[in-house]
């Protein structure tokens, strides 16, 4: 697998203020990467550097094998799609006219416009002016515009803003299909539970620096945060905690025939064996730290936030 995006020791300074500091990332072709961070963390600056809208103060940026600001920049732009956080279109144009305008710029057949209008449930509103569109409809139109060229690279900044739950589900199904087709997707979002099941790796930025980078399993191993075990069973006299090894259990709760344990990661198998040996056990669920929990951990500098 060859790299789609390479950022090597990239720094960006505005009027003496450092927006990015020594950022190095290699994003492979055909993966979905979550670009995470608070406002001002450096996400938008990173996206602008990848697009070639701005130049790095130091370091190098390569996209699909070329500099996004070099001689190949025009042909590169035909190979990527971009959805900004705030979508803006010509208000007097219809949805169809907007897509046809961008299709002409990218030399794309109008049949693709019809296909995308159907895909994003805009066909019935295609001939209405954009000024009559709701926020969710504008967002869907923006997604359709970003996908016009069947891009090799897709950059999305808060793409699910304004989408209802069904539209959000369909959007992520579309991303999963694009990944299967080999499209590289960089996704910036604050809705962490929504993207958790769909990203291959995540980059967590804070104050312009890369705090964490890897798969969720990589980050979970590195953070070594506790796991949560929920066990439901039939215990007429209640559950006796003396059946469990006390070492490795950080917290214990029992209510309504449900046992909730917070445990050290390395003690999972030992505690699971003890639970499975109990005749009253009916169901066990093990929950690893969520993306939201990992995000908070790394933004706190590796501190769980508990005393």
PDB file of C-alpha atoms in Angstrom:
ATOM      1  CA  UNK A   1       0.000   0.000   0.000  1.00  0.00           C
ATOM      2  CA  UNK A   2       1.484   3.355  -1.051  1.00  0.00           C
ATOM      3  CA  UNK A   3       1.051   6.650   0.765  1.00  0.00           C
ATOM      4  CA  UNK A   4      -1.653   9.080  -0.309  1.00  0.00           C
ATOM      5  CA  UNK A   5      -0.579  11.930   1.999  1.00  0.00           C
ATOM      6  CA  UNK A   6       2.791  12.541   3.615  1.00  0.00           C
ATOM      7  CA  UNK A   7       3.487  15.387   6.008  1.00  0.00           C
ATOM      8  CA  UNK A   8       7.099  15.485   7.140  1.00  0.00           C
ATOM      9  CA  UNK A   9       8.055  17.715  10.086  1.00  0.00           C
ATOM     10  CA  UNK A  10       5.504  20.298   8.947  1.00  0.00           C
ATOM     11  CA  UNK A  11       5.279  23.598  10.782  1.00  0.00           C
ATOM     12  CA  UNK A  12       3.027  26.570  10.074  1.00  0.00           C
ATOM     13  CA  UNK A  13       3.383  29.978  11.698  1.00  0.00           C
ATOM     14  CA  UNK A  14       1.087  32.979  11.319  1.00  0.00           C
ATOM     15  CA  UNK A  15       2.503  36.338  12.440  1.00  0.00           C
ATOM     16  CA  UNK A  16       4.679  34.648  15.033  1.00  0.00           C
ATOM     17  CA  UNK A  17       1.910  32.316  16.257  1.00  0.00           C
ATOM     18  CA  UNK A  18       2.531  28.595  15.723  1.00  0.00           C
ATOM     19  CA  UNK A  19      -0.523  26.854  14.271  1.00  0.00           C
ATOM     20  CA  UNK A  20       1.292  23.563  13.580  1.00  0.00           C
ATOM     21  CA  UNK A  21       4.495  22.341  15.175  1.00  0.00           C
ATOM     22  CA  UNK A  22       6.567  19.525  13.614  1.00  0.00           C
ATOM     23  CA  UNK A  23       3.599  17.491  12.362  1.00  0.00           C
ATOM     24  CA  UNK A  24       4.525  14.203  10.688  1.00  0.00           C
ATOM     25  CA  UNK A  25       1.816  11.912   9.280  1.00  0.00           C
ATOM     26  CA  UNK A  26       1.717   9.256   6.585  1.00  0.00           C
ATOM     27  CA  UNK A  27      -1.802   8.408   5.424  1.00  0.00           C
ATOM     28  CA  UNK A  28      -2.088   5.325   3.241  1.00  0.00           C
ATOM     29  CA  UNK A  29      -4.290   5.000   0.185  1.00  0.00           C
ATOM     30  CA  UNK A  30      -7.713   3.542   0.880  1.00  0.00           C
ATOM     31  CA  UNK A  31      -7.999   4.308   4.605  1.00  0.00           C
ATOM     32  CA  UNK A  32     -10.294   6.556   6.609  1.00  0.00           C
ATOM     33  CA  UNK A  33      -8.424   8.789   9.042  1.00  0.00           C
ATOM     34  CA  UNK A  34     -10.092  10.809  11.773  1.00  0.00           C
ATOM     35  CA  UNK A  35      -8.466  14.206  12.322  1.00  0.00           C
ATOM     36  CA  UNK A  36      -9.475  15.234  15.829  1.00  0.00           C
ATOM     37  CA  UNK A  37      -8.887  18.213  18.080  1.00  0.00           C
ATOM     38  CA  UNK A  38     -10.485  21.201  19.772  1.00  0.00           C
ATOM     39  CA  UNK A  39     -10.985  24.475  17.938  1.00  0.00           C
ATOM     40  CA  UNK A  40      -7.538  25.935  17.285  1.00  0.00           C
ATOM     41  CA  UNK A  41      -5.821  22.534  17.514  1.00  0.00           C
ATOM     42  CA  UNK A  42      -4.555  22.749  13.921  1.00  0.00           C
ATOM     43  CA  UNK A  43      -7.101  20.614  12.035  1.00  0.00           C
ATOM     44  CA  UNK A  44      -8.165  23.259   9.515  1.00  0.00           C
ATOM     45  CA  UNK A  45      -4.551  24.341   8.967  1.00  0.00           C
ATOM     46  CA  UNK A  46      -3.639  20.713   8.231  1.00  0.00           C
ATOM     47  CA  UNK A  47      -6.463  20.380   5.709  1.00  0.00           C
ATOM     48  CA  UNK A  48      -5.466  23.658   4.004  1.00  0.00           C
ATOM     49  CA  UNK A  49      -1.881  22.430   3.711  1.00  0.00           C
ATOM     50  CA  UNK A  50      -3.043  19.172   2.124  1.00  0.00           C
ATOM     51  CA  UNK A  51      -5.212  21.126  -0.320  1.00  0.00           C
ATOM     52  CA  UNK A  52      -2.318  23.431  -1.162  1.00  0.00           C
ATOM     53  CA  UNK A  53      -4.297  26.515  -0.151  1.00  0.00           C
ATOM     54  CA  UNK A  54      -1.407  27.548   2.096  1.00  0.00           C
ATOM     55  CA  UNK A  55       2.284  26.638   2.130  1.00  0.00           C
ATOM     56  CA  UNK A  56       4.113  25.209   5.147  1.00  0.00           C
ATOM     57  CA  UNK A  57       6.542  27.468   6.970  1.00  0.00           C
ATOM     58  CA  UNK A  58       8.845  24.463   7.249  1.00  0.00           C
ATOM     59  CA  UNK A  59       8.739  20.803   6.353  1.00  0.00           C
ATOM     60  CA  UNK A  60       7.127  19.196   3.302  1.00  0.00           C
ATOM     61  CA  UNK A  61       3.667  18.070   2.167  1.00  0.00           C
ATOM     62  CA  UNK A  62       3.092  15.444  -0.545  1.00  0.00           C
ATOM     63  CA  UNK A  63      -0.318  14.399  -1.909  1.00  0.00           C
ATOM     64  CA  UNK A  64      -0.676  11.478  -4.329  1.00  0.00           C
ATOM     65  CA  UNK A  65       3.056  11.695  -4.916  1.00  0.00           C
ATOM     66  CA  UNK A  66       3.259  15.437  -5.659  1.00  0.00           C
ATOM     67  CA  UNK A  67       3.419  18.778  -3.890  1.00  0.00           C
ATOM     68  CA  UNK A  68      -0.114  20.225  -3.736  1.00  0.00           C
ATOM     69  CA  UNK A  69       1.382  23.608  -4.685  1.00  0.00           C
ATOM     70  CA  UNK A  70       3.654  22.337  -7.461  1.00  0.00           C
ATOM     71  CA  UNK A  71       3.280  21.974 -11.226  1.00  0.00           C
ATOM     72  CA  UNK A  72       0.884  19.037 -10.782  1.00  0.00           C
ATOM     73  CA  UNK A  73      -1.530  20.991  -8.557  1.00  0.00           C
ATOM     74  CA  UNK A  74      -4.184  21.459 -11.278  1.00  0.00           C
ATOM     75  CA  UNK A  75      -4.395  17.749 -12.095  1.00  0.00           C
ATOM     76  CA  UNK A  76      -4.309  16.910  -8.378  1.00  0.00           C
ATOM     77  CA  UNK A  77      -7.402  19.037  -7.746  1.00  0.00           C
ATOM     78  CA  UNK A  78      -9.328  16.918 -10.242  1.00  0.00           C
ATOM     79  CA  UNK A  79      -8.554  13.861  -8.101  1.00  0.00           C
ATOM     80  CA  UNK A  80      -9.838  15.064  -4.743  1.00  0.00           C
ATOM     81  CA  UNK A  81     -13.071  16.239  -3.194  1.00  0.00           C
ATOM     82  CA  UNK A  82     -13.441  18.707  -0.346  1.00  0.00           C
ATOM     83  CA  UNK A  83     -16.311  19.622   1.944  1.00  0.00           C
ATOM     84  CA  UNK A  84     -15.638  22.645   4.203  1.00  0.00           C
ATOM     85  CA  UNK A  85     -17.273  23.037   7.599  1.00  0.00           C
ATOM     86  CA  UNK A  86     -19.453  25.927   6.370  1.00  0.00           C
ATOM     87  CA  UNK A  87     -20.973  25.037   3.014  1.00  0.00           C
ATOM     88  CA  UNK A  88     -21.741  28.016   0.773  1.00  0.00           C
ATOM     89  CA  UNK A  89     -23.314  28.021  -2.685  1.00  0.00           C
ATOM     90  CA  UNK A  90     -24.816  30.567  -5.045  1.00  0.00           C
ATOM     91  CA  UNK A  91     -28.221  31.119  -3.463  1.00  0.00           C
ATOM     92  CA  UNK A  92     -30.028  31.866  -6.733  1.00  0.00           C
ATOM     93  CA  UNK A  93     -28.934  28.639  -8.441  1.00  0.00           C
ATOM     94  CA  UNK A  94     -30.878  25.406  -8.115  1.00  0.00           C
ATOM     95  CA  UNK A  95     -29.297  22.337  -6.602  1.00  0.00           C
ATOM     96  CA  UNK A  96     -29.012  20.783 -10.049  1.00  0.00           C
ATOM     97  CA  UNK A  97     -27.370  23.928 -11.457  1.00  0.00           C
ATOM     98  CA  UNK A  98     -24.820  23.965  -8.637  1.00  0.00           C
ATOM     99  CA  UNK A  99     -23.737  20.387  -9.348  1.00  0.00           C
ATOM    100  CA  UNK A 100     -23.743  20.934 -13.105  1.00  0.00           C
ATOM    101  CA  UNK A 101     -21.547  24.005 -12.671  1.00  0.00           C
ATOM    102  CA  UNK A 102     -18.926  22.036 -10.720  1.00  0.00           C
ATOM    103  CA  UNK A 103     -19.299  19.090 -13.121  1.00  0.00           C
ATOM    104  CA  UNK A 104     -18.336  21.354 -16.023  1.00  0.00           C
ATOM    105  CA  UNK A 105     -15.308  22.624 -14.098  1.00  0.00           C
ATOM    106  CA  UNK A 106     -14.155  19.046 -13.515  1.00  0.00           C
ATOM    107  CA  UNK A 107     -15.234  17.802 -16.970  1.00  0.00           C
ATOM    108  CA  UNK A 108     -17.675  15.282 -15.532  1.00  0.00           C
ATOM    109  CA  UNK A 109     -20.679  13.884 -17.377  1.00  0.00           C
ATOM    110  CA  UNK A 110     -24.087  15.208 -16.320  1.00  0.00           C
ATOM    111  CA  UNK A 111     -25.248  11.660 -15.678  1.00  0.00           C
ATOM    112  CA  UNK A 112     -23.107  11.764 -12.533  1.00  0.00           C
ATOM    113  CA  UNK A 113     -25.121  14.783 -11.354  1.00  0.00           C
ATOM    114  CA  UNK A 114     -28.384  12.873 -11.683  1.00  0.00           C
ATOM    115  CA  UNK A 115     -26.888   9.909  -9.848  1.00  0.00           C
ATOM    116  CA  UNK A 116     -25.746  12.018  -6.900  1.00  0.00           C
ATOM    117  CA  UNK A 117     -29.046  13.901  -6.645  1.00  0.00           C
ATOM    118  CA  UNK A 118     -30.745  10.529  -6.231  1.00  0.00           C
ATOM    119  CA  UNK A 119     -28.097   9.192  -3.846  1.00  0.00           C
ATOM    120  CA  UNK A 120     -28.424  12.152  -1.475  1.00  0.00           C
ATOM    121  CA  UNK A 121     -32.239  12.325  -1.711  1.00  0.00           C
ATOM    122  CA  UNK A 122     -32.199  15.705  -3.457  1.00  0.00           C
ATOM    123  CA  UNK A 123     -33.885  14.678  -6.716  1.00  0.00           C
ATOM    124  CA  UNK A 124     -37.269  16.144  -5.753  1.00  0.00           C
ATOM    125  CA  UNK A 125     -35.661  19.450  -4.724  1.00  0.00           C
ATOM    126  CA  UNK A 126     -33.134  19.515  -7.576  1.00  0.00           C
ATOM    127  CA  UNK A 127     -34.855  22.379  -9.403  1.00  0.00           C
ATOM    128  CA  UNK A 128     -35.477  24.529  -6.341  1.00  0.00           C
ATOM    129  CA  UNK A 129     -33.142  27.413  -5.574  1.00  0.00           C
ATOM    130  CA  UNK A 130     -30.507  26.731  -2.940  1.00  0.00           C
ATOM    131  CA  UNK A 131     -31.794  29.643  -0.834  1.00  0.00           C
ATOM    132  CA  UNK A 132     -34.892  27.519  -0.081  1.00  0.00           C
ATOM    133  CA  UNK A 133     -32.813  24.560   1.164  1.00  0.00           C
ATOM    134  CA  UNK A 134     -32.613  23.612   4.828  1.00  0.00           C
ATOM    135  CA  UNK A 135     -29.238  23.264   6.530  1.00  0.00           C
ATOM    136  CA  UNK A 136     -29.345  19.494   6.136  1.00  0.00           C
ATOM    137  CA  UNK A 137     -30.162  19.760   2.425  1.00  0.00           C
ATOM    138  CA  UNK A 138     -27.259  22.170   1.892  1.00  0.00           C
ATOM    139  CA  UNK A 139     -24.961  19.742   3.653  1.00  0.00           C
ATOM    140  CA  UNK A 140     -26.132  16.874   1.434  1.00  0.00           C
ATOM    141  CA  UNK A 141     -25.602  19.073  -1.628  1.00  0.00           C
ATOM    142  CA  UNK A 142     -22.083  19.791  -0.383  1.00  0.00           C
ATOM    143  CA  UNK A 143     -21.389  16.083  -0.013  1.00  0.00           C
ATOM    144  CA  UNK A 144     -22.669  15.452  -3.514  1.00  0.00           C
ATOM    145  CA  UNK A 145     -20.377  18.188  -4.856  1.00  0.00           C
ATOM    146  CA  UNK A 146     -17.391  16.687  -3.035  1.00  0.00           C
ATOM    147  CA  UNK A 147     -18.065  13.284  -4.611  1.00  0.00           C
ATOM    148  CA  UNK A 148     -18.642  14.494  -8.173  1.00  0.00           C
ATOM    149  CA  UNK A 149     -15.290  13.357  -9.520  1.00  0.00           C
ATOM    150  CA  UNK A 150     -15.265   9.948  -7.731  1.00  0.00           C
ATOM    151  CA  UNK A 151     -12.182  11.306  -5.936  1.00  0.00           C
ATOM    152  CA  UNK A 152      -9.068   9.386  -4.951  1.00  0.00           C
ATOM    153  CA  UNK A 153      -8.842  11.664  -1.904  1.00  0.00           C
ATOM    154  CA  UNK A 154     -11.769  13.066   0.069  1.00  0.00           C
ATOM    155  CA  UNK A 155     -11.326  15.771   2.728  1.00  0.00           C
ATOM    156  CA  UNK A 156     -14.330  16.340   4.982  1.00  0.00           C
ATOM    157  CA  UNK A 157     -14.613  18.999   7.696  1.00  0.00           C
ATOM    158  CA  UNK A 158     -17.546  18.318  10.070  1.00  0.00           C
ATOM    159  CA  UNK A 159     -19.517  16.541   7.317  1.00  0.00           C
ATOM    160  CA  UNK A 160     -22.471  15.357   9.431  1.00  0.00           C
ATOM    161  CA  UNK A 161     -23.468  18.812  10.697  1.00  0.00           C
ATOM    162  CA  UNK A 162     -27.164  19.307   9.933  1.00  0.00           C
ATOM    163  CA  UNK A 163     -27.785  15.682   8.923  1.00  0.00           C
ATOM    164  CA  UNK A 164     -30.571  13.700  10.578  1.00  0.00           C
ATOM    165  CA  UNK A 165     -29.798  10.229  11.978  1.00  0.00           C
ATOM    166  CA  UNK A 166     -30.854   8.374   8.816  1.00  0.00           C
ATOM    167  CA  UNK A 167     -28.876  10.703   6.552  1.00  0.00           C
ATOM    168  CA  UNK A 168     -25.863  10.324   8.876  1.00  0.00           C
ATOM    169  CA  UNK A 169     -26.100   6.535   8.714  1.00  0.00           C
ATOM    170  CA  UNK A 170     -26.322   6.635   4.914  1.00  0.00           C
ATOM    171  CA  UNK A 171     -23.379   9.033   4.781  1.00  0.00           C
ATOM    172  CA  UNK A 172     -21.118   6.643   6.698  1.00  0.00           C
ATOM    173  CA  UNK A 173     -22.275   3.732   4.548  1.00  0.00           C
ATOM    174  CA  UNK A 174     -21.164   5.799   1.552  1.00  0.00           C
ATOM    175  CA  UNK A 175     -17.757   6.390   3.168  1.00  0.00           C
ATOM    176  CA  UNK A 176     -17.338   2.676   3.852  1.00  0.00           C
ATOM    177  CA  UNK A 177     -18.096   1.904   0.208  1.00  0.00           C
ATOM    178  CA  UNK A 178     -15.660   4.566  -1.005  1.00  0.00           C
ATOM    179  CA  UNK A 179     -12.939   3.052   1.177  1.00  0.00           C
ATOM    180  CA  UNK A 180     -13.602  -0.371  -0.362  1.00  0.00           C
ATOM    181  CA  UNK A 181     -13.146   1.274  -3.765  1.00  0.00           C
ATOM    182  CA  UNK A 182      -9.756   2.654  -2.687  1.00  0.00           C
ATOM    183  CA  UNK A 183     -10.630   6.261  -1.812  1.00  0.00           C
ATOM    184  CA  UNK A 184      -8.571   7.857   0.971  1.00  0.00           C
ATOM    185  CA  UNK A 185     -10.728   9.868   3.378  1.00  0.00           C
ATOM    186  CA  UNK A 186      -9.609  12.444   5.935  1.00  0.00           C
ATOM    187  CA  UNK A 187     -12.476  13.222   8.280  1.00  0.00           C
ATOM    188  CA  UNK A 188     -12.477  16.050  10.814  1.00  0.00           C
ATOM    189  CA  UNK A 189     -15.338  15.814  13.300  1.00  0.00           C
ATOM    190  CA  UNK A 190     -16.417  16.654  16.838  1.00  0.00           C
ATOM    191  CA  UNK A 191     -19.048  13.868  16.810  1.00  0.00           C
ATOM    192  CA  UNK A 192     -16.700  11.157  18.026  1.00  0.00           C
ATOM    193  CA  UNK A 193     -19.207   8.341  18.699  1.00  0.00           C
ATOM    194  CA  UNK A 194     -20.425   8.658  15.096  1.00  0.00           C
ATOM    195  CA  UNK A 195     -17.027   8.114  13.478  1.00  0.00           C
ATOM    196  CA  UNK A 196     -15.602   5.517  15.884  1.00  0.00           C
ATOM    197  CA  UNK A 197     -16.772   2.471  13.905  1.00  0.00           C
ATOM    198  CA  UNK A 198     -15.604   3.848  10.558  1.00  0.00           C
ATOM    199  CA  UNK A 199     -12.070   5.196  11.013  1.00  0.00           C
ATOM    200  CA  UNK A 200      -8.983   3.061  10.438  1.00  0.00           C
ATOM    201  CA  UNK A 201      -6.694   5.424  12.346  1.00  0.00           C
ATOM    202  CA  UNK A 202      -7.011   8.695  14.243  1.00  0.00           C
ATOM    203  CA  UNK A 203      -4.729  11.684  14.685  1.00  0.00           C
ATOM    204  CA  UNK A 204      -5.351  13.747  17.808  1.00  0.00           C
ATOM    205  CA  UNK A 205      -4.046  17.323  17.643  1.00  0.00           C
ATOM    206  CA  UNK A 206      -3.737  19.808  20.479  1.00  0.00           C
ATOM    207  CA  UNK A 207      -2.233  23.298  20.220  1.00  0.00           C
ATOM    208  CA  UNK A 208      -0.688  22.439  16.869  1.00  0.00           C
ATOM    209  CA  UNK A 209       1.083  19.296  18.081  1.00  0.00           C
ATOM    210  CA  UNK A 210       0.303  15.653  17.400  1.00  0.00           C
ATOM    211  CA  UNK A 211      -0.711  14.058  20.707  1.00  0.00           C
ATOM    212  CA  UNK A 212      -1.646  10.606  19.418  1.00  0.00           C
ATOM    213  CA  UNK A 213      -1.640   8.708  16.112  1.00  0.00           C
ATOM    214  CA  UNK A 214      -2.690   5.153  15.327  1.00  0.00           C
ATOM    215  CA  UNK A 215      -5.546   2.667  15.304  1.00  0.00           C
ATOM    216  CA  UNK A 216      -7.974   2.638  18.221  1.00  0.00           C
ATOM    217  CA  UNK A 217      -6.403  -0.616  19.418  1.00  0.00           C
ATOM    218  CA  UNK A 218      -2.950   1.016  19.267  1.00  0.00           C
ATOM    219  CA  UNK A 219      -4.128   3.970  21.321  1.00  0.00           C
ATOM    220  CA  UNK A 220      -5.932   1.756  23.823  1.00  0.00           C
ATOM    221  CA  UNK A 221      -2.798  -0.312  24.407  1.00  0.00           C
ATOM    222  CA  UNK A 222      -0.669   2.801  24.761  1.00  0.00           C
ATOM    223  CA  UNK A 223      -3.077   4.543  27.127  1.00  0.00           C
ATOM    224  CA  UNK A 224      -3.675   1.371  29.195  1.00  0.00           C
ATOM    225  CA  UNK A 225      -7.012   2.759  30.384  1.00  0.00           C
ATOM    226  CA  UNK A 226      -9.318   0.477  32.382  1.00  0.00           C
ATOM    227  CA  UNK A 227     -11.963  -1.740  30.799  1.00  0.00           C
ATOM    228  CA  UNK A 228     -15.601  -1.978  31.852  1.00  0.00           C
ATOM    229  CA  UNK A 229     -17.255  -5.376  32.306  1.00  0.00           C
ATOM    230  CA  UNK A 230     -21.024  -5.662  32.662  1.00  0.00           C
ATOM    231  CA  UNK A 231     -22.315  -9.059  33.698  1.00  0.00           C
ATOM    232  CA  UNK A 232     -25.981  -9.955  34.036  1.00  0.00           C
ATOM    233  CA  UNK A 233     -27.041 -13.028  35.943  1.00  0.00           C
ATOM    234  CA  UNK A 234     -29.537 -14.835  38.125  1.00  0.00           C
ATOM    235  CA  UNK A 235     -28.448 -14.443  41.725  1.00  0.00           C
ATOM    236  CA  UNK A 236     -31.472 -14.733  44.085  1.00  0.00           C
ATOM    237  CA  UNK A 237     -29.332 -13.809  47.103  1.00  0.00           C
ATOM    238  CA  UNK A 238     -27.225 -11.201  45.267  1.00  0.00           C
ATOM    239  CA  UNK A 239     -23.740 -11.570  43.869  1.00  0.00           C
ATOM    240  CA  UNK A 240     -20.908 -12.388  46.261  1.00  0.00           C
ATOM    241  CA  UNK A 241     -17.871 -10.235  45.290  1.00  0.00           C
ATOM    242  CA  UNK A 242     -15.583 -12.569  47.238  1.00  0.00           C
ATOM    243  CA  UNK A 243     -15.782 -14.899  44.200  1.00  0.00           C
ATOM    244  CA  UNK A 244     -13.679 -12.433  42.228  1.00  0.00           C
ATOM    245  CA  UNK A 245      -9.973 -11.644  42.522  1.00  0.00           C
ATOM    246  CA  UNK A 246      -9.699  -8.249  44.214  1.00  0.00           C
ATOM    247  CA  UNK A 247      -6.445  -7.349  42.459  1.00  0.00           C
ATOM    248  CA  UNK A 248      -7.154  -5.502  39.247  1.00  0.00           C
ATOM    249  CA  UNK A 249     -10.706  -4.347  40.059  1.00  0.00           C
ATOM    250  CA  UNK A 250     -10.874  -0.556  40.359  1.00  0.00           C
ATOM    251  CA  UNK A 251     -14.599  -0.246  41.071  1.00  0.00           C
ATOM    252  CA  UNK A 252     -17.529  -2.563  41.761  1.00  0.00           C
ATOM    253  CA  UNK A 253     -21.273  -1.956  41.457  1.00  0.00           C
ATOM    254  CA  UNK A 254     -24.192  -4.344  41.720  1.00  0.00           C
ATOM    255  CA  UNK A 255     -27.837  -3.482  41.055  1.00  0.00           C
ATOM    256  CA  UNK A 256     -30.831  -5.169  39.388  1.00  0.00           C
ATOM    257  CA  UNK A 257     -28.936  -8.418  38.788  1.00  0.00           C
ATOM    258  CA  UNK A 258     -26.256  -6.545  36.878  1.00  0.00           C
ATOM    259  CA  UNK A 259     -22.637  -6.424  37.958  1.00  0.00           C
ATOM    260  CA  UNK A 260     -20.474  -3.550  36.671  1.00  0.00           C
ATOM    261  CA  UNK A 261     -16.707  -3.741  37.110  1.00  0.00           C
ATOM    262  CA  UNK A 262     -13.938  -1.356  36.148  1.00  0.00           C
ATOM    263  CA  UNK A 263     -10.793  -3.406  35.734  1.00  0.00           C
ATOM    264  CA  UNK A 264      -7.167  -3.147  34.694  1.00  0.00           C
ATOM    265  CA  UNK A 265      -6.646  -4.197  31.079  1.00  0.00           C
ATOM    266  CA  UNK A 266      -4.100  -6.872  31.922  1.00  0.00           C
ATOM    267  CA  UNK A 267      -6.506  -8.556  34.375  1.00  0.00           C
ATOM    268  CA  UNK A 268      -9.299  -9.082  31.831  1.00  0.00           C
ATOM    269  CA  UNK A 269      -8.775 -12.803  31.204  1.00  0.00           C
ATOM    270  CA  UNK A 270      -8.358 -13.645  34.891  1.00  0.00           C
ATOM    271  CA  UNK A 271     -11.576 -11.876  35.868  1.00  0.00           C
ATOM    272  CA  UNK A 272     -13.482 -13.218  32.858  1.00  0.00           C
ATOM    273  CA  UNK A 273     -12.574 -16.799  33.812  1.00  0.00           C
ATOM    274  CA  UNK A 274     -13.918 -16.253  37.326  1.00  0.00           C
ATOM    275  CA  UNK A 275     -17.160 -14.767  36.010  1.00  0.00           C
ATOM    276  CA  UNK A 276     -17.703 -17.524  33.452  1.00  0.00           C
ATOM    277  CA  UNK A 277     -17.207 -20.139  36.180  1.00  0.00           C
ATOM    278  CA  UNK A 278     -20.172 -18.688  38.077  1.00  0.00           C
ATOM    279  CA  UNK A 279     -23.345 -20.738  37.428  1.00  0.00           C
ATOM    280  CA  UNK A 280     -25.567 -17.669  37.710  1.00  0.00           C
ATOM    281  CA  UNK A 281     -23.988 -15.796  34.798  1.00  0.00           C
ATOM    282  CA  UNK A 282     -26.325 -15.193  31.840  1.00  0.00           C
ATOM    283  CA  UNK A 283     -24.522 -12.547  29.786  1.00  0.00           C
ATOM    284  CA  UNK A 284     -21.191 -10.671  29.777  1.00  0.00           C
ATOM    285  CA  UNK A 285     -20.251  -7.514  27.887  1.00  0.00           C
ATOM    286  CA  UNK A 286     -16.703  -6.104  27.798  1.00  0.00           C
ATOM    287  CA  UNK A 287     -16.353  -2.441  26.829  1.00  0.00           C
ATOM    288  CA  UNK A 288     -12.993  -0.994  25.794  1.00  0.00           C
ATOM    289  CA  UNK A 289     -12.367   2.758  26.232  1.00  0.00           C
ATOM    290  CA  UNK A 290     -14.329   4.684  23.617  1.00  0.00           C
ATOM    291  CA  UNK A 291     -12.804   7.114  21.147  1.00  0.00           C
ATOM    292  CA  UNK A 292     -14.256   9.927  23.232  1.00  0.00           C
ATOM    293  CA  UNK A 293     -12.492   8.602  26.343  1.00  0.00           C
ATOM    294  CA  UNK A 294      -9.197   8.271  24.458  1.00  0.00           C
ATOM    295  CA  UNK A 295      -9.576  11.756  23.037  1.00  0.00           C
ATOM    296  CA  UNK A 296     -10.047  13.217  26.520  1.00  0.00           C
ATOM    297  CA  UNK A 297      -7.111  11.213  27.863  1.00  0.00           C
ATOM    298  CA  UNK A 298      -4.644  12.400  25.219  1.00  0.00           C
ATOM    299  CA  UNK A 299      -5.863  15.990  25.358  1.00  0.00           C
ATOM    300  CA  UNK A 300      -5.193  15.933  29.082  1.00  0.00           C
ATOM    301  CA  UNK A 301      -1.613  14.987  28.364  1.00  0.00           C
ATOM    302  CA  UNK A 302      -2.079  11.345  29.290  1.00  0.00           C
ATOM    303  CA  UNK A 303      -4.026  12.093  32.485  1.00  0.00           C
ATOM    304  CA  UNK A 304      -7.244  10.204  33.188  1.00  0.00           C
ATOM    305  CA  UNK A 305      -8.617  13.202  35.005  1.00  0.00           C
ATOM    306  CA  UNK A 306      -9.200  11.169  38.175  1.00  0.00           C
ATOM    307  CA  UNK A 307      -7.377  11.619  41.428  1.00  0.00           C
TER     308      UNK A 307
END
